[in-house]
């Protein structure tokens, strides 16, 4: 199982955001995929994973803002497309069990929604 934690942080002008920090081999690539690609493209990425896991298709290659993923029934390989050096590109590949990754995607998307709700329902902080 991939260990992970969710970290809330503050951006400029008091805005807040959330990120995921996974603990696995080449976790930085997985973290980038979840934050930069899954977050904005949640529905179609989930749909492609579901098609592979249901057996509708054998495999699927997807590309997002930063990462590309080779989804197969057993494992998914995630690559950071911004890495220009071929050796580093393959060395930083993160290979994850596809079913576990699909569950992690659901969990991550739920956490993002919960976070967004929490920051929109909090009253503004007033200084005395």
Short mmCIF file of N, CA and C in Angstrom, two decimals:
data_model
loop_
_atom_site.label_atom_id
_atom_site.label_comp_id
_atom_site.label_asym_id
_atom_site.label_seq_id
_atom_site.Cartn_x
_atom_site.Cartn_y
_atom_site.Cartn_z
N UNK A 1 0.84 -1.18 0.00
CA UNK A 1 0.00 0.00 0.00
C UNK A 1 0.88 1.25 0.00
N UNK A 2 0.50 2.21 -0.78
CA UNK A 2 1.25 3.45 -0.87
C UNK A 2 0.92 4.32 0.34
N UNK A 3 1.96 4.63 1.12
CA UNK A 3 1.77 5.55 2.24
C UNK A 3 1.60 6.95 1.66
N UNK A 4 0.71 7.74 2.28
CA UNK A 4 0.52 9.11 1.81
C UNK A 4 0.01 9.99 2.94
N UNK A 5 0.23 11.28 2.73
CA UNK A 5 -0.34 12.26 3.64
C UNK A 5 -0.77 13.45 2.81
N UNK A 6 -1.69 14.20 3.36
CA UNK A 6 -2.21 15.37 2.68
C UNK A 6 -1.73 16.60 3.43
N UNK A 7 -1.22 17.56 2.69
CA UNK A 7 -0.62 18.74 3.31
C UNK A 7 -1.33 19.99 2.79
N UNK A 8 -1.86 20.77 3.72
CA UNK A 8 -2.43 22.06 3.37
C UNK A 8 -1.34 23.11 3.51
N UNK A 9 -1.31 24.04 2.58
CA UNK A 9 -0.29 25.08 2.62
C UNK A 9 -0.88 26.40 2.14
N UNK A 10 -0.18 27.47 2.47
CA UNK A 10 -0.66 28.80 2.12
C UNK A 10 0.12 29.36 0.94
N UNK A 11 -0.63 29.93 0.02
CA UNK A 11 -0.05 30.59 -1.15
C UNK A 11 0.01 32.10 -0.88
N UNK A 12 0.34 32.86 -1.87
CA UNK A 12 0.37 34.31 -1.74
C UNK A 12 -1.02 34.86 -1.43
N UNK A 13 -1.05 35.96 -0.73
CA UNK A 13 -2.28 36.68 -0.40
C UNK A 13 -3.25 35.84 0.41
N UNK A 14 -2.74 34.93 1.22
CA UNK A 14 -3.59 34.17 2.13
C UNK A 14 -4.39 33.04 1.51
N UNK A 15 -4.22 32.79 0.23
CA UNK A 15 -4.94 31.67 -0.39
C UNK A 15 -4.32 30.37 0.06
N UNK A 16 -5.14 29.34 0.15
CA UNK A 16 -4.66 28.04 0.60
C UNK A 16 -4.87 26.99 -0.48
N UNK A 17 -4.09 25.93 -0.38
CA UNK A 17 -4.22 24.80 -1.30
C UNK A 17 -3.84 23.53 -0.57
N UNK A 18 -4.00 22.42 -1.25
CA UNK A 18 -3.69 21.11 -0.67
C UNK A 18 -2.85 20.32 -1.67
N UNK A 19 -1.95 19.51 -1.15
CA UNK A 19 -1.17 18.62 -2.01
C UNK A 19 -1.10 17.25 -1.33
N UNK A 20 -0.73 16.28 -2.12
CA UNK A 20 -0.56 14.92 -1.61
C UNK A 20 0.93 14.60 -1.65
N UNK A 21 1.39 13.92 -0.62
CA UNK A 21 2.79 13.49 -0.55
C UNK A 21 2.79 11.98 -0.34
N UNK A 22 3.15 11.26 -1.40
CA UNK A 22 3.18 9.79 -1.34
C UNK A 22 4.59 9.34 -0.98
N UNK A 23 4.66 8.15 -0.40
CA UNK A 23 5.95 7.56 -0.04
C UNK A 23 6.08 6.22 -0.75
N UNK A 24 6.70 6.26 -1.92
CA UNK A 24 6.98 5.05 -2.69
C UNK A 24 8.14 5.38 -3.61
N UNK A 25 8.63 4.40 -4.34
CA UNK A 25 9.74 4.66 -5.26
C UNK A 25 9.29 5.67 -6.32
N UNK A 26 10.09 6.70 -6.50
CA UNK A 26 9.80 7.77 -7.46
C UNK A 26 8.46 8.46 -7.18
N UNK A 27 8.21 8.68 -5.90
CA UNK A 27 6.95 9.29 -5.46
C UNK A 27 6.73 10.68 -6.05
N UNK A 28 7.79 11.41 -6.32
CA UNK A 28 7.63 12.75 -6.86
C UNK A 28 6.85 12.72 -8.18
N UNK A 29 7.10 11.72 -9.00
CA UNK A 29 6.38 11.58 -10.26
C UNK A 29 4.90 11.30 -10.00
N UNK A 30 4.61 10.43 -9.04
CA UNK A 30 3.22 10.13 -8.69
C UNK A 30 2.53 11.37 -8.12
N UNK A 31 3.20 12.08 -7.22
CA UNK A 31 2.62 13.30 -6.64
C UNK A 31 2.29 14.31 -7.73
N UNK A 32 3.20 14.48 -8.67
CA UNK A 32 2.98 15.42 -9.77
C UNK A 32 1.79 14.99 -10.62
N UNK A 33 1.70 13.72 -10.92
CA UNK A 33 0.57 13.20 -11.71
C UNK A 33 -0.76 13.50 -11.02
N UNK A 34 -0.83 13.22 -9.73
CA UNK A 34 -2.08 13.44 -9.00
C UNK A 34 -2.45 14.92 -8.93
N UNK A 35 -1.47 15.77 -8.67
CA UNK A 35 -1.75 17.20 -8.51
C UNK A 35 -1.94 17.93 -9.84
N UNK A 36 -1.11 17.63 -10.81
CA UNK A 36 -1.11 18.39 -12.06
C UNK A 36 -2.00 17.82 -13.15
N UNK A 37 -2.28 16.53 -13.07
CA UNK A 37 -3.04 15.90 -14.14
C UNK A 37 -4.38 15.34 -13.68
N UNK A 38 -4.39 14.59 -12.60
CA UNK A 38 -5.66 14.02 -12.13
C UNK A 38 -6.60 15.12 -11.65
N UNK A 39 -6.06 16.05 -10.91
CA UNK A 39 -6.90 17.11 -10.33
C UNK A 39 -7.69 17.87 -11.41
N UNK A 40 -7.07 18.36 -12.48
CA UNK A 40 -7.86 19.08 -13.48
C UNK A 40 -8.62 18.20 -14.47
N UNK A 41 -8.20 16.95 -14.62
CA UNK A 41 -8.81 16.07 -15.62
C UNK A 41 -9.43 14.82 -14.99
N UNK A 42 -9.97 14.98 -13.82
CA UNK A 42 -10.46 13.86 -13.01
C UNK A 42 -11.36 12.90 -13.77
N UNK A 43 -12.39 13.40 -14.41
CA UNK A 43 -13.40 12.52 -15.00
C UNK A 43 -12.86 11.65 -16.12
N UNK A 44 -12.14 12.23 -17.08
CA UNK A 44 -11.67 11.39 -18.18
C UNK A 44 -10.56 10.46 -17.75
N UNK A 45 -9.75 10.86 -16.78
CA UNK A 45 -8.70 9.95 -16.29
C UNK A 45 -9.34 8.77 -15.57
N UNK A 46 -10.32 9.03 -14.72
CA UNK A 46 -11.03 7.94 -14.04
C UNK A 46 -11.68 7.01 -15.06
N UNK A 47 -12.28 7.60 -16.07
CA UNK A 47 -12.95 6.81 -17.11
C UNK A 47 -11.97 5.88 -17.82
N UNK A 48 -10.78 6.38 -18.15
CA UNK A 48 -9.78 5.54 -18.82
C UNK A 48 -9.30 4.42 -17.92
N UNK A 49 -9.08 4.70 -16.63
CA UNK A 49 -8.70 3.64 -15.69
C UNK A 49 -9.81 2.60 -15.60
N UNK A 50 -11.04 3.05 -15.52
CA UNK A 50 -12.17 2.12 -15.40
C UNK A 50 -12.32 1.22 -16.63
N UNK A 51 -12.06 1.77 -17.80
CA UNK A 51 -12.14 0.97 -19.03
C UNK A 51 -11.11 -0.16 -19.02
N UNK A 52 -9.91 0.14 -18.54
CA UNK A 52 -8.86 -0.88 -18.47
C UNK A 52 -9.20 -1.91 -17.39
N UNK A 53 -9.60 -1.44 -16.21
CA UNK A 53 -9.88 -2.36 -15.11
C UNK A 53 -11.10 -3.24 -15.36
N UNK A 54 -12.05 -2.75 -16.16
CA UNK A 54 -13.24 -3.55 -16.47
C UNK A 54 -12.99 -4.54 -17.60
N UNK A 55 -11.86 -4.39 -18.30
CA UNK A 55 -11.56 -5.26 -19.42
C UNK A 55 -12.12 -4.76 -20.74
N UNK A 56 -12.74 -3.59 -20.73
CA UNK A 56 -13.28 -3.02 -21.96
C UNK A 56 -12.16 -2.77 -22.98
N UNK A 57 -11.01 -2.33 -22.48
CA UNK A 57 -9.82 -2.17 -23.32
C UNK A 57 -8.64 -2.81 -22.59
N UNK A 58 -7.62 -3.21 -23.33
CA UNK A 58 -6.47 -3.90 -22.75
C UNK A 58 -5.55 -2.93 -22.03
N UNK A 59 -5.32 -1.77 -22.65
CA UNK A 59 -4.44 -0.77 -22.06
C UNK A 59 -4.79 0.59 -22.62
N UNK A 60 -4.24 1.61 -21.98
CA UNK A 60 -4.51 2.97 -22.43
C UNK A 60 -3.31 3.84 -22.07
N UNK A 61 -2.90 4.68 -22.99
CA UNK A 61 -1.87 5.68 -22.72
C UNK A 61 -2.55 7.03 -22.66
N UNK A 62 -2.27 7.77 -21.59
CA UNK A 62 -2.86 9.10 -21.44
C UNK A 62 -1.75 10.11 -21.19
N UNK A 63 -2.02 11.35 -21.57
CA UNK A 63 -1.09 12.45 -21.31
C UNK A 63 -1.86 13.61 -20.74
N UNK A 64 -1.31 14.22 -19.70
CA UNK A 64 -1.94 15.37 -19.08
C UNK A 64 -1.06 16.60 -19.24
N UNK A 65 -1.11 17.48 -18.25
CA UNK A 65 -0.31 18.70 -18.27
C UNK A 65 1.18 18.43 -18.13
N UNK A 66 1.54 17.48 -17.27
CA UNK A 66 2.94 17.24 -16.95
C UNK A 66 3.33 15.78 -17.18
N UNK A 67 2.44 14.87 -16.87
CA UNK A 67 2.78 13.45 -16.90
C UNK A 67 2.02 12.69 -17.98
N UNK A 68 2.58 11.55 -18.34
CA UNK A 68 1.87 10.59 -19.17
C UNK A 68 1.84 9.27 -18.39
N UNK A 69 0.84 8.47 -18.67
CA UNK A 69 0.70 7.20 -17.96
C UNK A 69 0.36 6.10 -18.94
N UNK A 70 0.98 4.95 -18.72
CA UNK A 70 0.67 3.73 -19.48
C UNK A 70 -0.13 2.85 -18.54
N UNK A 71 -1.44 2.79 -18.76
CA UNK A 71 -2.34 2.05 -17.88
C UNK A 71 -2.54 0.64 -18.42
N UNK A 72 -2.21 -0.35 -17.63
CA UNK A 72 -2.48 -1.75 -17.93
C UNK A 72 -3.27 -2.33 -16.77
N UNK A 73 -3.86 -3.49 -16.96
CA UNK A 73 -4.70 -4.06 -15.90
C UNK A 73 -3.93 -4.24 -14.60
N UNK A 74 -2.71 -4.73 -14.67
CA UNK A 74 -1.94 -5.02 -13.45
C UNK A 74 -1.22 -3.78 -12.91
N UNK A 75 -0.46 -3.11 -13.77
CA UNK A 75 0.36 -1.97 -13.32
C UNK A 75 0.20 -0.77 -14.24
N UNK A 76 0.46 0.39 -13.66
CA UNK A 76 0.47 1.63 -14.42
C UNK A 76 1.83 2.27 -14.25
N UNK A 77 2.41 2.71 -15.37
CA UNK A 77 3.69 3.42 -15.34
C UNK A 77 3.42 4.89 -15.62
N UNK A 78 3.98 5.74 -14.74
CA UNK A 78 3.78 7.18 -14.86
C UNK A 78 5.14 7.83 -15.12
N UNK A 79 5.17 8.71 -16.12
CA UNK A 79 6.40 9.40 -16.50
C UNK A 79 6.16 10.91 -16.46
N UNK A 80 7.19 11.65 -16.07
CA UNK A 80 7.14 13.11 -16.09
C UNK A 80 7.63 13.57 -17.46
N UNK A 81 6.74 14.14 -18.27
CA UNK A 81 7.08 14.53 -19.63
C UNK A 81 7.98 15.76 -19.70
N UNK A 82 8.15 16.48 -18.59
CA UNK A 82 8.99 17.67 -18.59
C UNK A 82 10.47 17.34 -18.45
N UNK A 83 10.78 16.10 -18.14
CA UNK A 83 12.17 15.68 -18.02
C UNK A 83 12.72 15.42 -19.42
N UNK A 84 13.76 16.14 -19.78
CA UNK A 84 14.30 16.06 -21.13
C UNK A 84 15.35 14.97 -21.30
N UNK A 85 16.08 14.66 -20.26
CA UNK A 85 17.12 13.64 -20.33
C UNK A 85 16.48 12.25 -20.37
N UNK A 86 16.79 11.46 -21.41
CA UNK A 86 16.16 10.15 -21.58
C UNK A 86 16.40 9.23 -20.39
N UNK A 87 17.64 9.19 -19.90
CA UNK A 87 17.94 8.31 -18.76
C UNK A 87 17.13 8.71 -17.54
N UNK A 88 17.11 9.99 -17.23
CA UNK A 88 16.36 10.47 -16.07
C UNK A 88 14.86 10.24 -16.25
N UNK A 89 14.36 10.41 -17.47
CA UNK A 89 12.95 10.20 -17.77
C UNK A 89 12.52 8.79 -17.35
N UNK A 90 13.30 7.79 -17.73
CA UNK A 90 12.96 6.41 -17.40
C UNK A 90 13.29 6.06 -15.95
N UNK A 91 14.34 6.66 -15.42
CA UNK A 91 14.72 6.39 -14.02
C UNK A 91 13.69 6.92 -13.03
N UNK A 92 13.00 7.99 -13.39
CA UNK A 92 12.01 8.59 -12.48
C UNK A 92 10.60 8.06 -12.70
N UNK A 93 10.47 7.05 -13.55
CA UNK A 93 9.17 6.42 -13.78
C UNK A 93 8.65 5.85 -12.45
N UNK A 94 7.38 6.06 -12.20
CA UNK A 94 6.75 5.50 -11.00
C UNK A 94 5.78 4.41 -11.45
N UNK A 95 6.04 3.19 -11.04
CA UNK A 95 5.17 2.06 -11.40
C UNK A 95 4.32 1.69 -10.20
N UNK A 96 3.00 1.65 -10.41
CA UNK A 96 2.05 1.46 -9.31
C UNK A 96 1.01 0.42 -9.73
N UNK A 97 0.54 -0.35 -8.77
CA UNK A 97 -0.56 -1.27 -9.00
C UNK A 97 -1.77 -0.46 -9.48
N UNK A 98 -2.37 -0.86 -10.59
CA UNK A 98 -3.44 -0.07 -11.20
C UNK A 98 -4.67 0.04 -10.31
N UNK A 99 -5.08 -1.05 -9.68
CA UNK A 99 -6.26 -0.98 -8.80
C UNK A 99 -6.00 -0.06 -7.62
N UNK A 100 -4.81 -0.16 -7.04
CA UNK A 100 -4.47 0.71 -5.91
C UNK A 100 -4.43 2.17 -6.35
N UNK A 101 -3.87 2.43 -7.53
CA UNK A 101 -3.81 3.80 -8.03
C UNK A 101 -5.20 4.34 -8.28
N UNK A 102 -6.08 3.51 -8.82
CA UNK A 102 -7.46 3.98 -9.08
C UNK A 102 -8.14 4.36 -7.77
N UNK A 103 -7.92 3.57 -6.71
CA UNK A 103 -8.48 3.90 -5.40
C UNK A 103 -7.86 5.18 -4.85
N UNK A 104 -6.56 5.34 -5.06
CA UNK A 104 -5.86 6.54 -4.60
C UNK A 104 -6.39 7.78 -5.33
N UNK A 105 -6.69 7.64 -6.60
CA UNK A 105 -7.26 8.76 -7.37
C UNK A 105 -8.59 9.18 -6.76
N UNK A 106 -9.45 8.21 -6.44
CA UNK A 106 -10.73 8.54 -5.79
C UNK A 106 -10.50 9.26 -4.47
N UNK A 107 -9.61 8.71 -3.66
CA UNK A 107 -9.33 9.30 -2.35
C UNK A 107 -8.80 10.72 -2.50
N UNK A 108 -7.86 10.93 -3.41
CA UNK A 108 -7.28 12.24 -3.63
C UNK A 108 -8.34 13.24 -4.08
N UNK A 109 -9.17 12.85 -5.02
CA UNK A 109 -10.21 13.75 -5.53
C UNK A 109 -11.22 14.10 -4.43
N UNK A 110 -11.54 13.12 -3.59
CA UNK A 110 -12.43 13.38 -2.45
C UNK A 110 -11.79 14.37 -1.48
N UNK A 111 -10.50 14.20 -1.19
CA UNK A 111 -9.79 15.12 -0.29
C UNK A 111 -9.76 16.53 -0.85
N UNK A 112 -9.57 16.67 -2.14
CA UNK A 112 -9.55 17.99 -2.78
C UNK A 112 -10.92 18.65 -2.64
N UNK A 113 -11.99 17.88 -2.88
CA UNK A 113 -13.35 18.43 -2.74
C UNK A 113 -13.62 18.85 -1.30
N UNK A 114 -13.24 17.99 -0.34
CA UNK A 114 -13.42 18.32 1.08
C UNK A 114 -12.66 19.59 1.43
N UNK A 115 -11.44 19.70 0.95
CA UNK A 115 -10.63 20.88 1.23
C UNK A 115 -11.28 22.13 0.66
N UNK A 116 -11.73 22.06 -0.59
CA UNK A 116 -12.38 23.22 -1.22
C UNK A 116 -13.62 23.64 -0.45
N UNK A 117 -14.39 22.65 0.02
CA UNK A 117 -15.58 22.96 0.82
C UNK A 117 -15.19 23.63 2.13
N UNK A 118 -14.13 23.16 2.75
CA UNK A 118 -13.73 23.71 4.05
C UNK A 118 -13.25 25.15 3.93
N UNK A 119 -12.61 25.50 2.83
CA UNK A 119 -12.13 26.88 2.71
C UNK A 119 -13.21 27.83 2.22
N UNK A 120 -14.26 27.30 1.60
CA UNK A 120 -15.34 28.19 1.15
C UNK A 120 -16.39 28.37 2.23
N UNK A 121 -16.41 27.50 3.23
CA UNK A 121 -17.42 27.62 4.29
C UNK A 121 -16.88 28.27 5.55
N UNK A 122 -15.57 28.50 5.62
CA UNK A 122 -14.99 29.15 6.80
C UNK A 122 -15.22 30.66 6.71
N UNK A 123 -15.61 31.28 7.82
CA UNK A 123 -15.75 32.74 7.80
C UNK A 123 -14.38 33.39 7.66
N UNK A 124 -14.32 34.57 7.07
CA UNK A 124 -13.02 35.23 6.92
C UNK A 124 -12.42 35.55 8.29
N UNK A 125 -11.11 35.45 8.37
CA UNK A 125 -10.40 35.74 9.62
C UNK A 125 -10.29 37.26 9.78
N UNK A 126 -10.72 37.74 10.93
CA UNK A 126 -10.66 39.19 11.19
C UNK A 126 -9.64 39.45 12.27
N UNK A 127 -8.88 40.47 12.05
CA UNK A 127 -7.89 40.85 13.06
C UNK A 127 -8.48 41.95 13.94
N UNK A 128 -8.15 41.90 15.22
CA UNK A 128 -8.67 42.88 16.18
C UNK A 128 -7.91 44.17 16.11
#
